[in-house]
Short mmCIF file of C-alpha atoms (C1' of nucleotides) in Angstrom, two decimals:
data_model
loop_
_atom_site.label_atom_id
_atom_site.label_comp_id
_atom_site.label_asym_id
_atom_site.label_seq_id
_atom_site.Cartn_x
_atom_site.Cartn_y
_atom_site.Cartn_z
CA UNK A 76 -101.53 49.14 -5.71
CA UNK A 77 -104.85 49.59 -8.19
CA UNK A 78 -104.72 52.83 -9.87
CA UNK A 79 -108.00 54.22 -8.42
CA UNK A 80 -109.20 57.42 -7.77
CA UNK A 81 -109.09 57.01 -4.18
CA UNK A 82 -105.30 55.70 -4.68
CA UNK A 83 -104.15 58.68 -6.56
CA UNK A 84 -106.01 61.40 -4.41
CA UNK A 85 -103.56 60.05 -1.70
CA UNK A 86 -100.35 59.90 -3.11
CA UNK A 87 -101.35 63.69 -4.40
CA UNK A 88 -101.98 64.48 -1.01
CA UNK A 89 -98.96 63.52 0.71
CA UNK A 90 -97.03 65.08 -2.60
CA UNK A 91 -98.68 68.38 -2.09
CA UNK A 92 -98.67 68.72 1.50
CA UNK A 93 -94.95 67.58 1.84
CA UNK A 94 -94.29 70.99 -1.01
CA UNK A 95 -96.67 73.72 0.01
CA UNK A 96 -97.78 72.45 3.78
CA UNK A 97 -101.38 71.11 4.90
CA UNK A 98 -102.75 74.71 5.50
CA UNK A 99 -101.04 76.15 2.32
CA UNK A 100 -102.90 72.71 0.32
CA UNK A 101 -106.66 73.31 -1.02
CA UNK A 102 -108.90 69.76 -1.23
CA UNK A 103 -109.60 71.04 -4.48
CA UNK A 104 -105.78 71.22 -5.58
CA UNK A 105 -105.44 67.55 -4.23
CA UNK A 106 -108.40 66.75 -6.76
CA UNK A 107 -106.91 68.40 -9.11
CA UNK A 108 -103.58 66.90 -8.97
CA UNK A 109 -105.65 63.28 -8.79
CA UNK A 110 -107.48 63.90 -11.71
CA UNK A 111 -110.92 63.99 -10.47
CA UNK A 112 -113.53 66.53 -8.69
CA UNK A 113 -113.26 68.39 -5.15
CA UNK A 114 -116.61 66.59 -4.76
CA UNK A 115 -114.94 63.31 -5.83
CA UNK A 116 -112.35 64.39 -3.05
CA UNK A 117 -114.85 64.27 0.05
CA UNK A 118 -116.51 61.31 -1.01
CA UNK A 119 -113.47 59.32 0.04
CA UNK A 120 -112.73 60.83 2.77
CA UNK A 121 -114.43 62.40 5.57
CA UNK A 122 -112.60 65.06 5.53
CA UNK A 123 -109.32 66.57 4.59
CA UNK A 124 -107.17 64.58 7.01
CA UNK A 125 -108.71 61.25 6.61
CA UNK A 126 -107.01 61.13 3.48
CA UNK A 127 -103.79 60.71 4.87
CA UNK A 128 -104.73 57.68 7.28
CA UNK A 129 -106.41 54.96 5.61
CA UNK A 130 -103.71 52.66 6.64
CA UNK A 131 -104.58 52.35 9.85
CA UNK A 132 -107.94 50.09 9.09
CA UNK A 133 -105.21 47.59 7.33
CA UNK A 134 -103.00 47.78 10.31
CA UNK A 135 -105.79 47.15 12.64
CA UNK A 136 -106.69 43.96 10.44
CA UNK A 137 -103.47 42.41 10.10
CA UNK A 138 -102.90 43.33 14.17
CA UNK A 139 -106.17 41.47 14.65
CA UNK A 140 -105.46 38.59 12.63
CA UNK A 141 -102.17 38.44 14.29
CA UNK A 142 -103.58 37.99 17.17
CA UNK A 143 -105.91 35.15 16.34
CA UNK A 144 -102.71 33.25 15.57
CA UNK A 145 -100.86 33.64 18.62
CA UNK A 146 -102.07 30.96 21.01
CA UNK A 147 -104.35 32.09 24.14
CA UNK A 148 -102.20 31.01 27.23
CA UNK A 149 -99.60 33.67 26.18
CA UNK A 150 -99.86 37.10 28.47
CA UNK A 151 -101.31 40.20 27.17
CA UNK A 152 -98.60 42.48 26.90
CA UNK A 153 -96.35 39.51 24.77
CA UNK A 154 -99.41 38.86 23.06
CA UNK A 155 -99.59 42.55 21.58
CA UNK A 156 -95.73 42.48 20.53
CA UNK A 157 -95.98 39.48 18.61
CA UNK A 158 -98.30 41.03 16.66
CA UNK A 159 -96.57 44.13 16.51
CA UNK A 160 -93.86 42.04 15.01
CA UNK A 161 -95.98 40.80 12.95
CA UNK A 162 -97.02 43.64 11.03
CA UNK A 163 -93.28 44.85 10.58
CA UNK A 164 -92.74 43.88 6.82
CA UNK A 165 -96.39 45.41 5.91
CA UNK A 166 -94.99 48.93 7.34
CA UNK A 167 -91.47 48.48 6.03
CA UNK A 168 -93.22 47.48 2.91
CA UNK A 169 -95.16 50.66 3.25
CA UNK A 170 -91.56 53.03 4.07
CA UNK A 171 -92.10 54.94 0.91
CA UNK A 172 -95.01 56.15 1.40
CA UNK A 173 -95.23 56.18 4.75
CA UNK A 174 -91.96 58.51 5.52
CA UNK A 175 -92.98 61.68 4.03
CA UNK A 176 -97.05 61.13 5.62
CA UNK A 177 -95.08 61.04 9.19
CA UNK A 178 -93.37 64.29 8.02
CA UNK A 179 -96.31 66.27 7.19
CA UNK A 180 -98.25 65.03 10.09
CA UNK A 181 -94.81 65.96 12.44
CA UNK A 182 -95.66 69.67 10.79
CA UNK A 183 -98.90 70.12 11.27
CA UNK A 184 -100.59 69.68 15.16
CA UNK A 185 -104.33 69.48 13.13
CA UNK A 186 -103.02 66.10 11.86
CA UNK A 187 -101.16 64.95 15.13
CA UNK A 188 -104.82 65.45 16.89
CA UNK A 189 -106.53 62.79 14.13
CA UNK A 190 -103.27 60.91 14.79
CA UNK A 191 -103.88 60.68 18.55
CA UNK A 192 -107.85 59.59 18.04
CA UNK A 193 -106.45 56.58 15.34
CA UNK A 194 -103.90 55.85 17.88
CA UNK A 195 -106.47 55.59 20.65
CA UNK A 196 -109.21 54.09 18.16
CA UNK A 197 -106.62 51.39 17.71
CA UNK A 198 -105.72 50.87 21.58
CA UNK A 199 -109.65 50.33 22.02
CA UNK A 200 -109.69 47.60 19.75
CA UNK A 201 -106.69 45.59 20.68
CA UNK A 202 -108.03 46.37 23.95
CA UNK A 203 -111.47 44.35 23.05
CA UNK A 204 -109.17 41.50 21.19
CA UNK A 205 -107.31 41.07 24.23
CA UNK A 206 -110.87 41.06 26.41
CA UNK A 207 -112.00 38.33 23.61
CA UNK A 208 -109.49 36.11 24.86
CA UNK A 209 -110.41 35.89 27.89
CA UNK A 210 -108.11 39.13 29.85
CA UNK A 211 -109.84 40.66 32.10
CA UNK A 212 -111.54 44.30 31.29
CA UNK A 213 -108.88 46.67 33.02
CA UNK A 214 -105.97 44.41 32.78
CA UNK A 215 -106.77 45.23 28.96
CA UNK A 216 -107.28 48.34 28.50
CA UNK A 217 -104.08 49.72 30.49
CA UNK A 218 -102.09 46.71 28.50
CA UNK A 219 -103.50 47.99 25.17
CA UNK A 220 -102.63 51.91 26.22
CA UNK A 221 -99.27 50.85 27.37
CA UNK A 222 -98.41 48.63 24.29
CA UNK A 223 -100.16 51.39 21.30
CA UNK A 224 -97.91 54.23 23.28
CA UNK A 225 -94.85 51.94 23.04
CA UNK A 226 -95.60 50.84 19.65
CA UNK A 227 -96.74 54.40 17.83
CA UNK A 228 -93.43 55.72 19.78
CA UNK A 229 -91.25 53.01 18.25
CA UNK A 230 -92.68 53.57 14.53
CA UNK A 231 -92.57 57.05 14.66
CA UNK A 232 -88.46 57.49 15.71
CA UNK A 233 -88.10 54.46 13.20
CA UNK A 234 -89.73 56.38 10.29
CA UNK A 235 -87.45 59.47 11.03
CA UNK A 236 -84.21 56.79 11.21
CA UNK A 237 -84.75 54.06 9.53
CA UNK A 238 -81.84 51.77 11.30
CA UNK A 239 -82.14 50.04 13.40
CA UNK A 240 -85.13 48.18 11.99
CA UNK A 241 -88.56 47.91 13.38
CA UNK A 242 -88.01 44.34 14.76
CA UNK A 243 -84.73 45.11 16.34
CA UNK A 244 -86.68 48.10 18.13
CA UNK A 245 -89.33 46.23 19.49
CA UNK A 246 -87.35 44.01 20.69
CA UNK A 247 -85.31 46.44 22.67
CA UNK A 248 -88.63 48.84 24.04
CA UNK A 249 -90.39 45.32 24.91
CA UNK A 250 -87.48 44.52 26.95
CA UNK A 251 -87.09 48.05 28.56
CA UNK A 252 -90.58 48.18 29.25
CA UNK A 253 -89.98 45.01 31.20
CA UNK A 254 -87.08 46.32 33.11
CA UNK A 255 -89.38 49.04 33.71
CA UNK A 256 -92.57 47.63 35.53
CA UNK B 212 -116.21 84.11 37.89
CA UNK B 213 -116.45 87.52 36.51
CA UNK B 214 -119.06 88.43 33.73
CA UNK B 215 -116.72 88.98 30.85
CA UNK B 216 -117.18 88.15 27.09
CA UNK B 217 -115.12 85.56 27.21
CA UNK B 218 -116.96 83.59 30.45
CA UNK B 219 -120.25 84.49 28.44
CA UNK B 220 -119.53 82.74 25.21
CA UNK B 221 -117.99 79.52 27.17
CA UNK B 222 -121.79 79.60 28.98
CA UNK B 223 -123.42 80.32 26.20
CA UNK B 224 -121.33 77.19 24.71
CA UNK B 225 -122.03 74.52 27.26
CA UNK B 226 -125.41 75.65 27.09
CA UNK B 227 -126.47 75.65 23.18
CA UNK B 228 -124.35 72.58 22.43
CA UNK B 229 -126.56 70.67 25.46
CA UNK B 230 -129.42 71.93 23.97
CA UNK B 231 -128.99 71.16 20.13
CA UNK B 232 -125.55 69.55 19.91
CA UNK B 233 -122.41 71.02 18.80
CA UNK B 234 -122.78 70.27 14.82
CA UNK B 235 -125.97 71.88 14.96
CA UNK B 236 -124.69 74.91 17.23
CA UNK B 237 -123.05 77.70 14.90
CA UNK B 238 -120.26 80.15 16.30
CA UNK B 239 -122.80 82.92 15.35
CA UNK B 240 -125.45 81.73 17.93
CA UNK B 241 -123.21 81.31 20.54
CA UNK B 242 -121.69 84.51 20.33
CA UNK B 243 -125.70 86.08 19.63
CA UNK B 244 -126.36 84.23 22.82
CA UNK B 245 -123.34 85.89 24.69
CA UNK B 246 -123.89 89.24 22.99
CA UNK B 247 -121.25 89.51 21.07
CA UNK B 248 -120.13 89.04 17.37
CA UNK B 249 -118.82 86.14 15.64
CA UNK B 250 -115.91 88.12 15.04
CA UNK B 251 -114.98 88.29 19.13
CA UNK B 252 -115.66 84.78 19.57
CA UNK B 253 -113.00 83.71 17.56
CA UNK B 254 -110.54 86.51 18.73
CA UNK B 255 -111.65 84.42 22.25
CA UNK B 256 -110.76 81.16 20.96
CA UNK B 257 -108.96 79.75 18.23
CA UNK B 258 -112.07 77.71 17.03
CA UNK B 259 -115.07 76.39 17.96
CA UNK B 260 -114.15 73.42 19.94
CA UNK B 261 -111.68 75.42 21.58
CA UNK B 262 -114.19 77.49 23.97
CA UNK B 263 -114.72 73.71 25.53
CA UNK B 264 -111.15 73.58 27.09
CA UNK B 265 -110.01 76.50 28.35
CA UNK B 266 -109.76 75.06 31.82
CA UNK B 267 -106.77 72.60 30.83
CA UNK B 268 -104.50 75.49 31.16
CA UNK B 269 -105.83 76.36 34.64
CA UNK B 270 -105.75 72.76 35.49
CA UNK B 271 -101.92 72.58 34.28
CA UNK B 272 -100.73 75.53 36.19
CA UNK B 273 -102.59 74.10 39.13
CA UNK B 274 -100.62 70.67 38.84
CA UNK B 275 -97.18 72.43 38.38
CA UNK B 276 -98.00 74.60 41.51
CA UNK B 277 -98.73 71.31 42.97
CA UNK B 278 -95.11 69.55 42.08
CA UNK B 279 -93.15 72.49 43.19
CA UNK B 280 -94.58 71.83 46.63
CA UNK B 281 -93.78 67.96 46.75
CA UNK B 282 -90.35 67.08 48.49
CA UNK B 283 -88.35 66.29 45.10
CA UNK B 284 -87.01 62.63 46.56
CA UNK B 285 -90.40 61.30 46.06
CA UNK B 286 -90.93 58.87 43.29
CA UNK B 287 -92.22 59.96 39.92
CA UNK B 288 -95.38 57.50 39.96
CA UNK B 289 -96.39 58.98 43.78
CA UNK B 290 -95.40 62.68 42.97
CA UNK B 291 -98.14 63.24 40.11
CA UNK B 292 -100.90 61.36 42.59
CA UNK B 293 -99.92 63.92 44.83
CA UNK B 294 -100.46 66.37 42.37
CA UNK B 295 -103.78 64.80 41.62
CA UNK B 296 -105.27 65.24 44.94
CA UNK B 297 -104.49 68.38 45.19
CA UNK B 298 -106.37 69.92 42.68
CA UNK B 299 -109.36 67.89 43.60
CA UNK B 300 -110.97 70.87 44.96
CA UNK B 301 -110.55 72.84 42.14
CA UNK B 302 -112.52 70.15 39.86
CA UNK B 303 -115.06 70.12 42.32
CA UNK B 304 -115.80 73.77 42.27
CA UNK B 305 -115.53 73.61 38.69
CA UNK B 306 -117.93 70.31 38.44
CA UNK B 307 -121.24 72.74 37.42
CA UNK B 308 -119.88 73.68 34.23
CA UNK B 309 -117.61 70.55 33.51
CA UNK B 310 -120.64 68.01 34.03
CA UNK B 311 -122.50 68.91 31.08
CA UNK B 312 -119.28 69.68 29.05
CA UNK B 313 -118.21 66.29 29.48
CA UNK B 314 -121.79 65.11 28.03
CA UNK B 315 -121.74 66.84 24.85
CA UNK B 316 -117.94 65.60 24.85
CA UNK B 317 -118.89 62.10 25.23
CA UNK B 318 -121.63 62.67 22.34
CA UNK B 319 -119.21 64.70 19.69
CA UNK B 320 -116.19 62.72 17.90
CA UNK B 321 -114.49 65.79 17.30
CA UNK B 322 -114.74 67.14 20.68
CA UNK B 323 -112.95 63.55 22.13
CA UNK B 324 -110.36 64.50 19.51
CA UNK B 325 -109.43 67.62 20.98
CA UNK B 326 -109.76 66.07 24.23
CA UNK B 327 -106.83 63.62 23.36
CA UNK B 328 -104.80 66.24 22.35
CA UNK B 329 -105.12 68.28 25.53
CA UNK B 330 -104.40 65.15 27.40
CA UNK B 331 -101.47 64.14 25.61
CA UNK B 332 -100.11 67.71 26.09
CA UNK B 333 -100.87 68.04 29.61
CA UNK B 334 -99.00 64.72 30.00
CA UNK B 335 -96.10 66.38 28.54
CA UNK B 336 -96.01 69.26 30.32
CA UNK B 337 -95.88 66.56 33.51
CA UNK B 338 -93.41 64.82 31.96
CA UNK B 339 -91.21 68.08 31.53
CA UNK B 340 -92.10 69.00 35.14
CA UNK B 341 -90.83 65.34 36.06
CA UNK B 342 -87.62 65.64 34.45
CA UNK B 343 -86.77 69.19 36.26
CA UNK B 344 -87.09 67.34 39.42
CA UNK B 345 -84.55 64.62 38.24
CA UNK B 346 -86.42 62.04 36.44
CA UNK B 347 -84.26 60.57 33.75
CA UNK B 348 -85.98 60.96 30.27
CA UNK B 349 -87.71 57.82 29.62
CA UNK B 350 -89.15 57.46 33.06
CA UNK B 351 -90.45 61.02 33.07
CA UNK B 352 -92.32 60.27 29.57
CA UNK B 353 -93.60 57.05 30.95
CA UNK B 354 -95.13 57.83 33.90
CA UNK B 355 -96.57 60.85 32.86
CA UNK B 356 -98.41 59.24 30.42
CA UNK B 357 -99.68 56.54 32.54
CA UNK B 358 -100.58 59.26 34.73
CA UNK B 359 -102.61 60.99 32.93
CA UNK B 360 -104.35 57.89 31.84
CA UNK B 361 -105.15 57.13 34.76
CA UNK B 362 -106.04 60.42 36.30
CA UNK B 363 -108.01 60.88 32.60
CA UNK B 364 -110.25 57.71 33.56
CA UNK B 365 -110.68 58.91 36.83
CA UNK B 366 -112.01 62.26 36.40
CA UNK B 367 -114.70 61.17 33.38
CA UNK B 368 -115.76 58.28 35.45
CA UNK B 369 -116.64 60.62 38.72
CA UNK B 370 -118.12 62.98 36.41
CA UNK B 371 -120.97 60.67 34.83
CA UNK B 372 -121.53 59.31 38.40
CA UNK B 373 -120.25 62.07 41.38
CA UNK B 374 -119.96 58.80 44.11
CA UNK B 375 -117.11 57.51 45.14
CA UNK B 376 -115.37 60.81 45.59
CA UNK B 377 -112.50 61.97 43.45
CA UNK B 378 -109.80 61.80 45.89
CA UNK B 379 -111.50 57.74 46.94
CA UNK B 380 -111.12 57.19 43.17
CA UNK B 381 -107.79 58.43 43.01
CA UNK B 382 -106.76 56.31 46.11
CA UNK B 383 -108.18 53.31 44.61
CA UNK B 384 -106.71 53.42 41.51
CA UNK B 385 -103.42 54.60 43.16
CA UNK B 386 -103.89 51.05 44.88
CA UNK B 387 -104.60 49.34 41.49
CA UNK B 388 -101.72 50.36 39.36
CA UNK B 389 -99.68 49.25 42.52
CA UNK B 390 -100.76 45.59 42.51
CA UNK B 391 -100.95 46.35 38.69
CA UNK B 392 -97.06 46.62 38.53
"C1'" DT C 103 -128.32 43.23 -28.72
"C1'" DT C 104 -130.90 45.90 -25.62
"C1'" DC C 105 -132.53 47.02 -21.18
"C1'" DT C 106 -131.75 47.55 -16.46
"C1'" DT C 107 -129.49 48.09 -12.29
"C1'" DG C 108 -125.86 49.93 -9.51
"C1'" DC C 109 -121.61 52.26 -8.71
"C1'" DT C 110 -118.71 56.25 -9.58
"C1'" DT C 111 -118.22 60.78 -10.88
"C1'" DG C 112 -119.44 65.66 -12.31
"C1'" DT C 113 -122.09 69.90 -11.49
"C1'" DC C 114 -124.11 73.36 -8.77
"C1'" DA C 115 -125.72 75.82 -4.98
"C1'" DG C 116 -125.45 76.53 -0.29
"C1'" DT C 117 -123.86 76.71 4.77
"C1'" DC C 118 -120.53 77.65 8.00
"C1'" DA C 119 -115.80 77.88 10.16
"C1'" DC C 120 -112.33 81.03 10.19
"C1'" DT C 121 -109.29 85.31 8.75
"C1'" DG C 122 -107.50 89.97 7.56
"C1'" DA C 123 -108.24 94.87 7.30
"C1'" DC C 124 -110.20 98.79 8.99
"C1'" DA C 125 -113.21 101.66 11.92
"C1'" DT C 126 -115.10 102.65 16.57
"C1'" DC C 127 -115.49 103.18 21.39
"C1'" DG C 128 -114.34 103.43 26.26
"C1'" DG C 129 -111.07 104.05 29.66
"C1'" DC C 130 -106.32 105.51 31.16
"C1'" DT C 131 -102.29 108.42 31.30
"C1'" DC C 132 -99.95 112.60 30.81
"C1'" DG D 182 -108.12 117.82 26.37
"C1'" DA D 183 -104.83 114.91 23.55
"C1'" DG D 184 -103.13 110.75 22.75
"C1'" DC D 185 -102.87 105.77 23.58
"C1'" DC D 186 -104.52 101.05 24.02
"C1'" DG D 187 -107.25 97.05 24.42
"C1'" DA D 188 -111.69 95.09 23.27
"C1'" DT D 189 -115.22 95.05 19.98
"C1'" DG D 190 -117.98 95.77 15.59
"C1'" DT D 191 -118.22 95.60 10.49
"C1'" DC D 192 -117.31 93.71 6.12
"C1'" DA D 193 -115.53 91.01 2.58
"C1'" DG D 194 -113.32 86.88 1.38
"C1'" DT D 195 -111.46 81.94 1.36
"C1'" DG D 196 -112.01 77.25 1.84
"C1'" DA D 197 -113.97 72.93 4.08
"C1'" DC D 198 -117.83 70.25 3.63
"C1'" DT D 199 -122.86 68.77 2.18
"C1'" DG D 200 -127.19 67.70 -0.33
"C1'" DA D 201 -129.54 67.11 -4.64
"C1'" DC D 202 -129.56 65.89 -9.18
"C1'" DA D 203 -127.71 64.40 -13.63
"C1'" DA D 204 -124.54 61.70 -16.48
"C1'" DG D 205 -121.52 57.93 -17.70
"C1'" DC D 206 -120.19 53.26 -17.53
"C1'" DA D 207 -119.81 48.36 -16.59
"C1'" DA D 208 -122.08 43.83 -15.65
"C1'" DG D 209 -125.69 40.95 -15.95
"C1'" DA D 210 -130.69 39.79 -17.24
"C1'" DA D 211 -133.94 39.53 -20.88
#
DNA sequence: TTCTTGCTTGTCAGTCACTGACATCGGCTC
DNA sequence: GAGCCGATGTCAGTGACTGACAAGCAAGAA
């Protein structure tokens, strides 16, 4: 990963927060830390907890691409776990840094609010993908909901154990869920 | 409703954000408006956005109210519709003030925010009341959250457009999640 | 080389959300 | 009336976030 300025003010963040707490953490210590300016800071990221999910635009791309590989015919709720599956050696690639983020956001309900709106930001786009290929508007939406809940569920427990793996999770929820409906 | 500070500054709230938006409304004004200080707002509510949703707690005693009352052999799924309808006259009294608080949610980013997170812990407060009754774990989660989805859509639908009825809605979508699963 | 253009950062001043500490006031009880 | 208590006012302070402007720095045009 380049060395930036944007790069650094997020590994500071997660560093600091995961010692003194979000509250206890000023924007201007984070800079600090990074090397650069509490203005510097802000023009990153929105605001103070945007700095700790600027993963989820990757995710979103890779799901997305995923997507476009998986062939049309298939139905919408298989569809979306493929791609989950996917995506599973960018996040286990991503462990490190990932792990102590899902600790600090566990800690603090501010960041488990932005975590619900990038959950549900991410819903309403698979949502749309799924439209794009032809599934009908509701049919969707409640597969997108249903598949982001099972997914973010499945990521979180795995990033507080980390056996078993992602894969071997998904595999099992997809199958309960089907037992299920 | 009785005329206390705290009814006055959630007026004075609904009112100043529909005028001039809530990133242009300060705490100050609203609490001028209300005649109060800044100071007593916040001792109201823990911060701004907060003055929006005080009536999720109403709502959620309402809905526990209404699942102590339903024979505990029904199924999960049917119980919480139940618990829908019955609180459909309390949202309808309540639809003066929550009309134009759902505009200026609709219109704010962080207001939806906040919105999630008082969905997603209403839905777990369901989900806990599900359980008591019996509901094994998973189950309880699941349906609570597809609940609340559900009875989420509902409610902002009927209030940008008051016709169908909420209890029709509800029935309808009641009938779609049925042919659904 | 030199000039120019554009991107990134620093600096500074300002607004506003939110908090802690302390004083005040009105009603209630004894 | 004395004392108590809950709601409010006052004040000072911290920190998130923003707009405006200046400075540096790299890449390409002249």
């Amino acid at each position: 990963m380049a060395d930036t300025a944007r790069t650094r003010l997020q590994q500071a963040a997660v560093d600091l927060f995961g010692e003194r707490g979000f509250d206890s953490t000023t924007a201007a210590e984070i800079a600090a830390r990074a090397g650069v300016t509490e203005r510097t800071f802000f023009r990153h990221f929105a605001d103070k907890r945007e700095v700790l999910f600027d993963g989820q635009a990757v995710l979103l791309e890779a799901l997305l691409a995923a997507i476009d590989d998986i062939p049309p015919d298939a139905p919408p709720l298989g569809t979306l776990f493929r791609a989950f599956r996917s995506v599973c050696p960018l996040l286990d690639a991503n462990r490190p840094f990932s792990e102590p983020r899902q600790a600090v956001i566990s800690a603090t309900p501010a960041l488990q609010e932005r975590e619900l709106a990038k959950t549900a930001a991410l819903a309403a786009a698979l949502a749309q993908a799924l439209r794009a290929r032809g599934v009908p508007d509701d049919r969707a939406a409640f597969a997108a909901q249903i598949g982001m809940a099972v997914f973010a569920h499945v990521t979180v427990d795995w990033l507080e154990k980390s056996e078993p793996g992602l894969t071997d999770r998904l595999d099992r929820a997809e199958q309960d869920l089907k037992t299920l409906l």
